[in-house]
Coordinates of C-alpha atoms in Angstrom, one line a residue:
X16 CA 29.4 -16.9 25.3
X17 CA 28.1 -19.1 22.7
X18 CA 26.3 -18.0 19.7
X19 CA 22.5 -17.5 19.7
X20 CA 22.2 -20.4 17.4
X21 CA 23.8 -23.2 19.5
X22 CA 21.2 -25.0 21.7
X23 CA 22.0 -24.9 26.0
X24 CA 19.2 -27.9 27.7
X25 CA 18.5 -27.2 31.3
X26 CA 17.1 -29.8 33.4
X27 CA 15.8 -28.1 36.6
X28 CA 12.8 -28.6 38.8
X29 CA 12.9 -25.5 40.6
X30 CA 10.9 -22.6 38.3
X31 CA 12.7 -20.0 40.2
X32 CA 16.1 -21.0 39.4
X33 CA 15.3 -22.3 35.7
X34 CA 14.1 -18.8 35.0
X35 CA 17.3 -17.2 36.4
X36 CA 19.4 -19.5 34.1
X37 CA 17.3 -19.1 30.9
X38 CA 18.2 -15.2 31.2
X39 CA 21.6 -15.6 32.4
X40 CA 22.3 -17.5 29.4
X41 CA 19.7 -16.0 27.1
X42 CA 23.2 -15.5 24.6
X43 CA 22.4 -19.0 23.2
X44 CA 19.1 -20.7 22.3
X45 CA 17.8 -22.5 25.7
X46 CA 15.6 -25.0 25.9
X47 CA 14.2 -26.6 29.5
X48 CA 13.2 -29.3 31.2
X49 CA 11.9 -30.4 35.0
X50 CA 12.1 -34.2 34.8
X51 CA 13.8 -37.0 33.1
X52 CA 10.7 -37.8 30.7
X53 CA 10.8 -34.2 29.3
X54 CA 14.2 -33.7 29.6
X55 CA 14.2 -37.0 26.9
X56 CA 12.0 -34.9 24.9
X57 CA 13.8 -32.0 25.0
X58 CA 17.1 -34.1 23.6
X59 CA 15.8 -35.7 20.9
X60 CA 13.5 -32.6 19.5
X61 CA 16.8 -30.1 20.1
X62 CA 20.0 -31.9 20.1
X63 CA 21.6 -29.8 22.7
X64 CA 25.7 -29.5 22.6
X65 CA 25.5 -28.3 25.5
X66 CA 22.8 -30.1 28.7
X67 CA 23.1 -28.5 32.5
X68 CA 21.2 -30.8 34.8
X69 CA 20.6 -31.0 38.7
X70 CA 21.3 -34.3 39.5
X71 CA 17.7 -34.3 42.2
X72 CA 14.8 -34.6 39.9
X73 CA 10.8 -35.4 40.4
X74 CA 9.2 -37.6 41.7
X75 CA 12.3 -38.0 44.8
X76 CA 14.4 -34.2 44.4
X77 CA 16.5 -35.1 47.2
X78 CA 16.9 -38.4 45.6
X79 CA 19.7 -38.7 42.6
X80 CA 18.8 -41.8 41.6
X81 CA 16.9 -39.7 38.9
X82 CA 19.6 -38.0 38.3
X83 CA 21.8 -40.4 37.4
X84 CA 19.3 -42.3 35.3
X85 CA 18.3 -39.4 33.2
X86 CA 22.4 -38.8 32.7
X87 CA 23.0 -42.1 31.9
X88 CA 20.2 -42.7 29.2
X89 CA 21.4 -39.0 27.6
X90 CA 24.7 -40.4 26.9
X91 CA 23.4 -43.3 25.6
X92 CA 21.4 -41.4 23.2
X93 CA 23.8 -38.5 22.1
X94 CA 26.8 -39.8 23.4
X95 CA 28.6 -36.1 22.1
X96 CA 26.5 -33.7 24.0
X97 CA 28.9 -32.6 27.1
X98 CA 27.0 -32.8 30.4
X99 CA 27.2 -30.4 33.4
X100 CA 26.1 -31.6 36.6
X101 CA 24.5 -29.3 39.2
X102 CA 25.1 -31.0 42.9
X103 CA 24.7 -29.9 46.1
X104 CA 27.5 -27.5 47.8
X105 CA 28.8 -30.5 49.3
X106 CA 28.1 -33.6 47.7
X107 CA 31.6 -33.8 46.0
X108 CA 30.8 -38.3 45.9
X109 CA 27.7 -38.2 43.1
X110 CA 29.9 -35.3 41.3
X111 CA 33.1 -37.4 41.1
X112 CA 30.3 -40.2 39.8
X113 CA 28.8 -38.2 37.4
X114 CA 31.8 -37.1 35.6
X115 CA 33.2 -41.2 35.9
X116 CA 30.1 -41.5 33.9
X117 CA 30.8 -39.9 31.1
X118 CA 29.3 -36.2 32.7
X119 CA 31.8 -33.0 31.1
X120 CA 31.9 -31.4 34.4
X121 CA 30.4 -30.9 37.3
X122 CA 29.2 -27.5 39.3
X123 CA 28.2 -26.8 42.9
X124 CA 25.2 -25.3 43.5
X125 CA 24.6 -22.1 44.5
X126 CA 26.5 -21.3 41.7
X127 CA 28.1 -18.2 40.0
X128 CA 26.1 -17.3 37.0
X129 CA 29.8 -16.6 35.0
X130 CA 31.8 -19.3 36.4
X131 CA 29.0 -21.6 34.7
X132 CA 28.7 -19.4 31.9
X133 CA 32.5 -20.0 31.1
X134 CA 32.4 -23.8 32.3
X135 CA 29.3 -24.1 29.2
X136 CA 31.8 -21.9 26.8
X137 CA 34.5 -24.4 26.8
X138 CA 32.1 -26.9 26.7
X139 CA 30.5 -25.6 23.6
X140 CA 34.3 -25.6 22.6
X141 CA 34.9 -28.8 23.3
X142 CA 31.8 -30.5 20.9
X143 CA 33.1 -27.8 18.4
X144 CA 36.1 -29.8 17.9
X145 CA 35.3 -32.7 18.7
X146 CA 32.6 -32.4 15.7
X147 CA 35.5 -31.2 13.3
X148 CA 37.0 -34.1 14.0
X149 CA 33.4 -36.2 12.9
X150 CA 33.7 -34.1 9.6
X151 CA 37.4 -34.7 8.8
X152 CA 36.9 -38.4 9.3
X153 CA 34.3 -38.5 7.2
X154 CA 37.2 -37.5 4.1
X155 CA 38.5 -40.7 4.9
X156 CA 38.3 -42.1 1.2
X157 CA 40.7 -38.9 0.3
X158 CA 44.2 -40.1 -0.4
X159 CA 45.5 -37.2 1.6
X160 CA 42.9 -38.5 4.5
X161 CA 45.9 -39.3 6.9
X162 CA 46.7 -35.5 6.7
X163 CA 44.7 -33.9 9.7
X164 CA 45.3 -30.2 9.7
X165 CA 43.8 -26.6 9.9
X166 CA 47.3 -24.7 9.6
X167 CA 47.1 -23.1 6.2
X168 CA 50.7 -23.7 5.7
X169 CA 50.3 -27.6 5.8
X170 CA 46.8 -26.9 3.6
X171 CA 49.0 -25.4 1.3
X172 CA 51.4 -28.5 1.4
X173 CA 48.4 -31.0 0.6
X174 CA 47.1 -28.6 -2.9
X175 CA 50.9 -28.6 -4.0
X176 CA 50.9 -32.7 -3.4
X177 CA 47.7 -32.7 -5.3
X178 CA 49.5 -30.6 -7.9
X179 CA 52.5 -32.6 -8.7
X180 CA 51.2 -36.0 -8.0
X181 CA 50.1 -36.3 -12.1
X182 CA 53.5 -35.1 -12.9
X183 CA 56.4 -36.8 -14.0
X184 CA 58.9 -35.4 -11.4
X185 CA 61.0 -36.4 -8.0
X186 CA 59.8 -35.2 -4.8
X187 CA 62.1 -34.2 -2.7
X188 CA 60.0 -34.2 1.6
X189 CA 61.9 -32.4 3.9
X190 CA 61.1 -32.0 7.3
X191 CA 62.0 -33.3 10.7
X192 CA 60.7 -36.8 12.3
X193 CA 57.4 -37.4 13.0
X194 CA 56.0 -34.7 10.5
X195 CA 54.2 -36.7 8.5
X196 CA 56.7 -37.3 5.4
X197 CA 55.5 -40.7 4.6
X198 CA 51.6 -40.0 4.8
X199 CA 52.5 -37.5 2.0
X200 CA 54.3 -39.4 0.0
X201 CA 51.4 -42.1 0.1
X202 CA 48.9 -39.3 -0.9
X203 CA 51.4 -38.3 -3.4
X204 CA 51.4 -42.2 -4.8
X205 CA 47.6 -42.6 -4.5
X206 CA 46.8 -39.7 -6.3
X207 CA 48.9 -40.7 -9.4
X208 CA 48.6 -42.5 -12.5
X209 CA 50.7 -45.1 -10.3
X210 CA 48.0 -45.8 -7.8
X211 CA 47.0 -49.2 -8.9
X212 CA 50.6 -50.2 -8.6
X213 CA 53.0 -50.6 -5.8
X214 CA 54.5 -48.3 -3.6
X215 CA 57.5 -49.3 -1.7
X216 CA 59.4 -48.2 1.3
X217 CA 62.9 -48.2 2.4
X218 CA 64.1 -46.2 5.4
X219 CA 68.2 -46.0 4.1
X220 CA 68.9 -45.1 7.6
X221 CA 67.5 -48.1 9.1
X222 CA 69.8 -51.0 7.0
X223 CA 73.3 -51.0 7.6
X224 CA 75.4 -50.0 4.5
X225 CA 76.9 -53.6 3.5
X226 CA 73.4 -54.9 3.1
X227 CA 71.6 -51.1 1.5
X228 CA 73.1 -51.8 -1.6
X229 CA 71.4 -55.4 -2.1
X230 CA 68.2 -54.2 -0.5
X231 CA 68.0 -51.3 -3.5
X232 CA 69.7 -53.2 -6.8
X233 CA 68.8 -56.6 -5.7
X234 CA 71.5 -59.5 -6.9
X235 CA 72.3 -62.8 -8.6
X236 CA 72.5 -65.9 -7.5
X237 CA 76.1 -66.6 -6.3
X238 CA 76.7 -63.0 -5.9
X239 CA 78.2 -63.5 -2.3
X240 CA 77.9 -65.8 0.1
X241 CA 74.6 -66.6 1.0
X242 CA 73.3 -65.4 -2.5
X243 CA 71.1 -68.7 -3.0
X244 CA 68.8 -67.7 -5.3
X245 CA 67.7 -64.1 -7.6
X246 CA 66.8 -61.3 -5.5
X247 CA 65.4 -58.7 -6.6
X248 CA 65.5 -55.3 -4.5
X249 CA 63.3 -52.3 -3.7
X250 CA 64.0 -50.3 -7.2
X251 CA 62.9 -53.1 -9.6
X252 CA 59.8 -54.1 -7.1
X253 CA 58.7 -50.8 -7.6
X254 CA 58.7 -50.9 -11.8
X255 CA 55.7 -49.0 -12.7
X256 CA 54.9 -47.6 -9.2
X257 CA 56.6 -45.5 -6.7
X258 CA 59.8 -45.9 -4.5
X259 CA 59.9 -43.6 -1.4
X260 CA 63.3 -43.7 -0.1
X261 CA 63.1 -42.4 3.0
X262 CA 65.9 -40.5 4.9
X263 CA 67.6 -40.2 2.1
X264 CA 70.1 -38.1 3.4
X265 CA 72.2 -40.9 5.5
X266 CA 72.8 -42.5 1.8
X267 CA 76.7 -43.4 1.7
X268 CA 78.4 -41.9 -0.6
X269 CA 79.3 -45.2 -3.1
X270 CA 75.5 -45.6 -3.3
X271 CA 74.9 -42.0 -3.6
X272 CA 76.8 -42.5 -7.3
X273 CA 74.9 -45.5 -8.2
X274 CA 71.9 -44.1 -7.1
X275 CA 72.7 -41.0 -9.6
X276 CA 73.1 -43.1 -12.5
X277 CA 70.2 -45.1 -11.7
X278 CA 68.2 -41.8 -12.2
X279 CA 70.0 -40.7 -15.5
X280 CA 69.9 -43.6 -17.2
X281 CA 66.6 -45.6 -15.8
X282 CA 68.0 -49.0 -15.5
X283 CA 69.6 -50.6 -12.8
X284 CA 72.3 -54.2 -12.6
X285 CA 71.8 -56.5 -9.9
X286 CA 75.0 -57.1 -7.5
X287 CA 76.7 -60.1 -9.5
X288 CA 74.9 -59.3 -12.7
X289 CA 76.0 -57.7 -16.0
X290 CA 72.5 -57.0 -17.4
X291 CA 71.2 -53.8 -17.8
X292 CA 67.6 -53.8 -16.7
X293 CA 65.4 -51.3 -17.2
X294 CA 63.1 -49.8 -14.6
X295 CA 60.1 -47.1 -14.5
X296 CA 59.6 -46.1 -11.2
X297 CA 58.9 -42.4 -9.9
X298 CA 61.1 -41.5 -6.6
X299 CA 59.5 -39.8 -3.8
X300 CA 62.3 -39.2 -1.0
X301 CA 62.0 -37.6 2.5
X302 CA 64.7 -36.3 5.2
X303 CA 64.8 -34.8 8.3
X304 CA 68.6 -33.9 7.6
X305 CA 69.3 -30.1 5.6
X306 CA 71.2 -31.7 2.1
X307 CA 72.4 -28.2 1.1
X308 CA 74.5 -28.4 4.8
X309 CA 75.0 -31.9 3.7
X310 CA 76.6 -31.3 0.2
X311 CA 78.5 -27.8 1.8
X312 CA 80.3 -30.5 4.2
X313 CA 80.7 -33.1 1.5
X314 CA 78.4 -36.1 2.8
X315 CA 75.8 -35.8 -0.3
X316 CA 76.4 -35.1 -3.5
X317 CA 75.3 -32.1 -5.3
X318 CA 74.1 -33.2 -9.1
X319 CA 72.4 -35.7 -6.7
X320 CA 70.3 -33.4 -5.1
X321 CA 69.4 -31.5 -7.9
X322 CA 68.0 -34.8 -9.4
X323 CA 66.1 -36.1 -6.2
X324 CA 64.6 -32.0 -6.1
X325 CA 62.5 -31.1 -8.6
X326 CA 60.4 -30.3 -6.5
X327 CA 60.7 -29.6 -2.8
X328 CA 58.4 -29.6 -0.1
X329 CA 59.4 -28.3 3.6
X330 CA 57.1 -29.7 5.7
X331 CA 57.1 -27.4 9.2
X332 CA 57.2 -29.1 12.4
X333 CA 54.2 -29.6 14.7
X334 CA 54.7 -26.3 16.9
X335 CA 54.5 -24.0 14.2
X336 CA 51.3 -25.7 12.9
X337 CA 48.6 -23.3 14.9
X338 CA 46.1 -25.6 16.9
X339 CA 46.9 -28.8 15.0
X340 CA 48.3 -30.0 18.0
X341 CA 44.9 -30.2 19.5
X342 CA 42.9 -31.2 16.4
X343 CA 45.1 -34.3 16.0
X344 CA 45.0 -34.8 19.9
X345 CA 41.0 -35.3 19.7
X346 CA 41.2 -37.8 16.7
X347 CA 43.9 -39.7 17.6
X348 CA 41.9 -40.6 21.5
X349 CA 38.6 -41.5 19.6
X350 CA 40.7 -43.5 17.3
X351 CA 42.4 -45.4 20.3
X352 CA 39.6 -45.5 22.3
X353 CA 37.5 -47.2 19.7
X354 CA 40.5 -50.1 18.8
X355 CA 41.3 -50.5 22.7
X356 CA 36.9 -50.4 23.6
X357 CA 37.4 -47.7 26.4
X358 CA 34.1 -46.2 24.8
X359 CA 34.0 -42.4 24.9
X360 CA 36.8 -41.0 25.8
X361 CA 38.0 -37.0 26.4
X362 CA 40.6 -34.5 27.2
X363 CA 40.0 -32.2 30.1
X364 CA 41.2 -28.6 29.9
X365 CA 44.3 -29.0 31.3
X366 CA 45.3 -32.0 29.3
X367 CA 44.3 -29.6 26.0
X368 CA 46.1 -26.7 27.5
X369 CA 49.3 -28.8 28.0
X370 CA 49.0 -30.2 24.6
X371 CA 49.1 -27.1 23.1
X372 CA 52.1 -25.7 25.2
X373 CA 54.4 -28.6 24.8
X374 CA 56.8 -28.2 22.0
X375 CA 56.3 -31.8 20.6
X376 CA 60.0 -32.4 18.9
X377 CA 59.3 -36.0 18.5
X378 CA 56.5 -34.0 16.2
X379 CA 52.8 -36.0 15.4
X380 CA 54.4 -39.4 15.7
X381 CA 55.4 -38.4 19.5
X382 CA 51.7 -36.9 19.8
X383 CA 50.3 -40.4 18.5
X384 CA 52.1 -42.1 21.2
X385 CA 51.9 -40.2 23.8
X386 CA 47.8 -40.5 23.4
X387 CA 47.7 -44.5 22.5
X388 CA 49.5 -44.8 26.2
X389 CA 47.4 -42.6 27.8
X390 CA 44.0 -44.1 26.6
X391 CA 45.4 -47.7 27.5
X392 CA 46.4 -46.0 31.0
X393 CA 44.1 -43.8 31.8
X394 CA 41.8 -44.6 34.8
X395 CA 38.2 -43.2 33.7
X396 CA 36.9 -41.8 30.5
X397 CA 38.6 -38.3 30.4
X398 CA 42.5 -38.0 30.1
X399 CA 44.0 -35.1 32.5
X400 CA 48.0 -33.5 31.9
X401 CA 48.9 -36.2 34.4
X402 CA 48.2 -39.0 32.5
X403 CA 49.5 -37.5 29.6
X404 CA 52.8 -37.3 31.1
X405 CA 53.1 -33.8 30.2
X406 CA 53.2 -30.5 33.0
X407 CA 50.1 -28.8 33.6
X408 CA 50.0 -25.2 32.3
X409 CA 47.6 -22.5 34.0
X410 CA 45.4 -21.7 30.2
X411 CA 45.4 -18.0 29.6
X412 CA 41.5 -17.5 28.6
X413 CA 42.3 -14.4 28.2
X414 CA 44.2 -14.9 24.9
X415 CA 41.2 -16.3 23.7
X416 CA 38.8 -13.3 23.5
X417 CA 39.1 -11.8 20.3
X418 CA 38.7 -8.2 21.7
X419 CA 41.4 -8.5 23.5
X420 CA 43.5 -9.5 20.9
X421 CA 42.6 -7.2 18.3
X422 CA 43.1 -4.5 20.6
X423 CA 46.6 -5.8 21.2
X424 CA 47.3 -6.3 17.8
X425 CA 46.0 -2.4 17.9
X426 CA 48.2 -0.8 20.1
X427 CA 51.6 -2.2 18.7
X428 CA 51.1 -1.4 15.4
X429 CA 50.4 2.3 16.6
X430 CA 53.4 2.2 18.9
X431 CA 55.6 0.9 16.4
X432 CA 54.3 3.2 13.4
X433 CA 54.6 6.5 15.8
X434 CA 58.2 5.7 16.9
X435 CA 58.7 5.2 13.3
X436 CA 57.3 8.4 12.2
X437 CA 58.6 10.2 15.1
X438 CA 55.5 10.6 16.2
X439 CA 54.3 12.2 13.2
X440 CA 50.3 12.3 14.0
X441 CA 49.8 13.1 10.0
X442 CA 52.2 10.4 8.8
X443 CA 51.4 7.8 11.2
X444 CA 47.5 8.2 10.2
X445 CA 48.7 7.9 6.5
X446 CA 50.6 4.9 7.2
X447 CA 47.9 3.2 9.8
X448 CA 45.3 3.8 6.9
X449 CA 42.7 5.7 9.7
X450 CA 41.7 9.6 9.9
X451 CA 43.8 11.8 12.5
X452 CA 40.8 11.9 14.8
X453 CA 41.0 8.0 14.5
X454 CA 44.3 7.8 15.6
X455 CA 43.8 10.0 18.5
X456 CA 41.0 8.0 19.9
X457 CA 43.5 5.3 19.7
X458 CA 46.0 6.7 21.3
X459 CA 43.8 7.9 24.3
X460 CA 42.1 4.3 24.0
X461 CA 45.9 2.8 24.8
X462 CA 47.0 5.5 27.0
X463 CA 49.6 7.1 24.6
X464 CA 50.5 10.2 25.3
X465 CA 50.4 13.0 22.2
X466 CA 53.8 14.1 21.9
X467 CA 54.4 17.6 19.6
X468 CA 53.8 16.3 15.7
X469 CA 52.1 17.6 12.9

C-alpha cells in the first residue's frame, strides 16, 4: 500500500462505511468528507493523489447529480489527482460516465476492501509518474532536456556528453534508430563553446551518392550542369559550429577518402574549384550500422574510423533501458495531448503493461509515434492497449512487490553458491557473506534440503 505520508480523500455520506475505509486504509494519511462543499475543503487544504468518492451525495444520495458535480469541479481544480468512483453494484451507465470524465477508475459497491486497496496503489502509482514527468519538464532549459531517462546507463551517457562537449574531439554516436542519436549530439553542440553558432545536419543515407558529394564540399559555378551560381555545402556552413553527419556509416567509399583528408588537413575545395579553403568545424557523427564489421568487410575505411572515434558513445536501445519505456510514454501523451487540445489525457494499466512488454525496435522514435496516433485516435481521455495498436499483456503485480523479489533474488544465489560449493554449508556461508545458522534458515525458508557438508 502507499506510504503513510501520501494523502487518500474519501467522500462518503455513510459514517459506517467511511469508518471501515479510514481503517482499511489507515497505511496512508486519510482525510474525509460527506458532501461536495467539504469534500472542496478537504481538496484544497490536503491535495489528495489519491480521492475515492460515492457518486450519491447529500442533500439527494440516490441522486448522482451531486456526484458528478463534485467530480467535475475536482478535476477542474487538481486536474492530477486520480479519481475513484464508488457506484452502485449495477449502475455500470454513470461508471462508464465518470471515467469519460476524466474519473481514474471506477469500483462497485459493496466492495472488496483489497481489490480497492490495490485499484488506489496503482493509482498512487500512476500520479507518481505522472509527477516525474512535471519535474523532468521542468529541466526543460537543460541542453540535454530532450533526454528523458531514469536507466542509469543512458544517465551515464548524458555526464559523458557533458564531459566531452568542452573538448576539442569527434564524437563518434552509435546505436540503432530511434535511440535518440541526434538529441545527443544537439546537447553535445549546445553545451559547447560552439553553442552560439550553427549546427548542421546531414543524414548521408538519405541523399543519393552523385549529389552527397556537392551537398558536403559545396561547388563553383559551372561546375556541372546546372551549377548556376556558388554553393556552398554542409562542411563550410558549419565553420565555427558543429556538423553532425548522421549515418555515417553508408558514406561511399570515394567520399570516405575525401572526407579523411578533410579531417587531417581542415580545409576543404569546392567541386569545380582549386582553392583550398579552410574550415573549423567539430564533427559529431552517429550510426546505427557496427563500423568495425564495416571496415572487417571493406565498406569503411579504418584510419577513418579511428579519426571520426575519439570518442565513442553506444547508445543501448529502448528495451534494455529499465522503465524508460513508460516514463517517455507518459510525457510524450501530455505533450500530444496539449498540441492536439484533447485536455488530460491517460494510459490505463493495460496500455502501460503493454508498453512495457513490447520490444520497441523502431526504439523512442516508434514510441513517439505510436502515442501522437493514439492521442489523435483515441475516443475518450484515457488510451487502452487497443488503441495503442499493441497486444494486451496480463501485468504480473506480483513482480512488483519487493519481498518477493528480494526473496527470489535470495534463493538463486543460495542455490547457485551451494551447487558451487558442493554444498559446502561452511564455504557457501563464507561465500554468501551470512553466519551458518543464517544460511540454514535460508535454506529451510526456500525449502532446500541440507545435504551432508561441513
Amino acid at each position: 500500500m502507499p506510504d503513510k505520508q501520501r494523502t487518500l480523500l474519501i467522500v462518503e455520506d455513510d459514517p459506517a462505511l467511511q469508518k471501515q475505509m479510514r481503517w482499511a486504509f489507515d497505511s496512508c494519511e486519510t482525510v474525509v468528507a460527506d458532501d461536495r462543499e467539504s469534500a472542496i475543503a478537504q481538496l484544497r487544504r490536503h491535495e489528495p493523489a489519491v480521492v475515492t468518492m460515492d457518486l450519491g451525495l447529500p442533500p439527494a444520495p440516490d441522486d448522482v447529480t451531486e456526484g458528478f458535480a463534485l467530480l467535475r469541479e475536482m478535476l477542474a481544480l487538481a486536474p492530477d489527482t486520480k479519481v475513484i468512483v464508488l457506484t452502485g453494484q449495477h449502475d455500470r451507465e454513470n461508471a462508464v460516465k465518470a471515467v469519460g470524465l476524466g474519473a481514474y477508475d471506477f469500483f462497485a459497491k459493496p466492495f472488496e476492501p483489497e481489490l480497492l486497496a490495490l485499484t488506489i496503489e496503482r493509482a498512487f502509482r500512476m500520479h507518481d509518474l505522472q509527477a516525474e514527468n512535471v519535474r523532468l519538464a521542468a529541466l526543460s532549459a537543460s541542453p540535454l532536456s530532450g533526454l528523458l531517462t531514469r536507466d542509469p546507463g543512458m544517465l551515464k551517457i548524458g555526464r559523458t556528453i557533458e564531459k566531452v562537449a568542452g573538448a576539442s574531439v569527434t564524437v563518434a554516436l552509435l546505436g540503432e534508430s530511434g535511440t535518440g542519436k541526434e538529441v545527443l549530439a544537439r546537447g553535445l553542440h549546445a553545451l559547447s563553446q560552439r553553442a552560439n553558432e550553427r549546427f548542421v545536419a546531414i543524414n548521408c543515407a538519405a541523399i543519393p551518392d552523385t549529389l552527397l558529394e556537392s551537398e558536403l564540399f559545396g561547388y563553383e559555378k559551372g561546375a556541372f550542369t546546372g551549377a548556376v551560381k556558388q554553393t556552398l555545402g554542409k562542411i563550410e556552413t558549419a565553420h565555427k559550429g558543429t556538423l553532425f553527419l548522421d549515418e555515417i556509416g553508408d558514406l561511399p567509399m570515394p567520399l570516405q577518402a575525401k572526407l579523411l583528408r578533410f579531417l587531417q588537413e581542415r580545409v576543404i575545395e569546392r567541386i569545380g574549384g582549386r582553392e583550398e579553403i579552410p574550415v573549423d568545424v567539430r564533427i559529431v557523427c552517429a550510426t546505427h550500422r557496427d563500423l568495425k564489421d564495416q571496415i572487417r568487410a571493406g565498406l569503411f575505411r579504418e584510419d577513418l574510423y579511428y579519426r571520426l572515434a575519439e570518442i565513442v558513445v553506444d547508445i543501448p536501445p529502448l528495451r534494455d533501458r529499465e522503465g524508460d519505456a513508460a516514463l517517455l510514454a507518459h510525457a510524450f501523451v501530455q505533450r500530444f495531448a496539449r498540441e492536439n487540445a484533447r485536455g488530460s489525457m491517460t494510459l490505463t494499466d493495460d496500455a502501460l503493461a503493454a508498453i512495457e512488454a513490447h520490444p520497441w525496435p523502431g526504439n523512442v522514435r516508434e514510441l513517439e509515434n505510436c502515442l501522437k496516433r493514439a492521442v489523435i485516435m483515441a475516443d475518450g481521455n484515457r488510451i487502452t492497449a487497443d488503441e495503442l495498436g499493441l497486444q494486451a499483456v496480463e501485468e504480473d503485480l506480483e513482480r512488483l512487490n519487493l519481498r518477493q523479489v528480494r526473496d527470489e533474488a535470495e534463493r538463486r544465489a543460495v542455490l547457485r553458491v551451494l551447487a558451487r560449493t558442493n554444498n559446502n554449508i561452511a564455504r557457501a556461508a563464507e561465500i554468501l557473506g551470512v553466519s551458518r545458522p543464517s544460511l540454514y534458515d535460508l535454506m529451510n525458508r526456500f525449502g532446500l534440503k541440507k545435504e551432508n557438508g561441513s
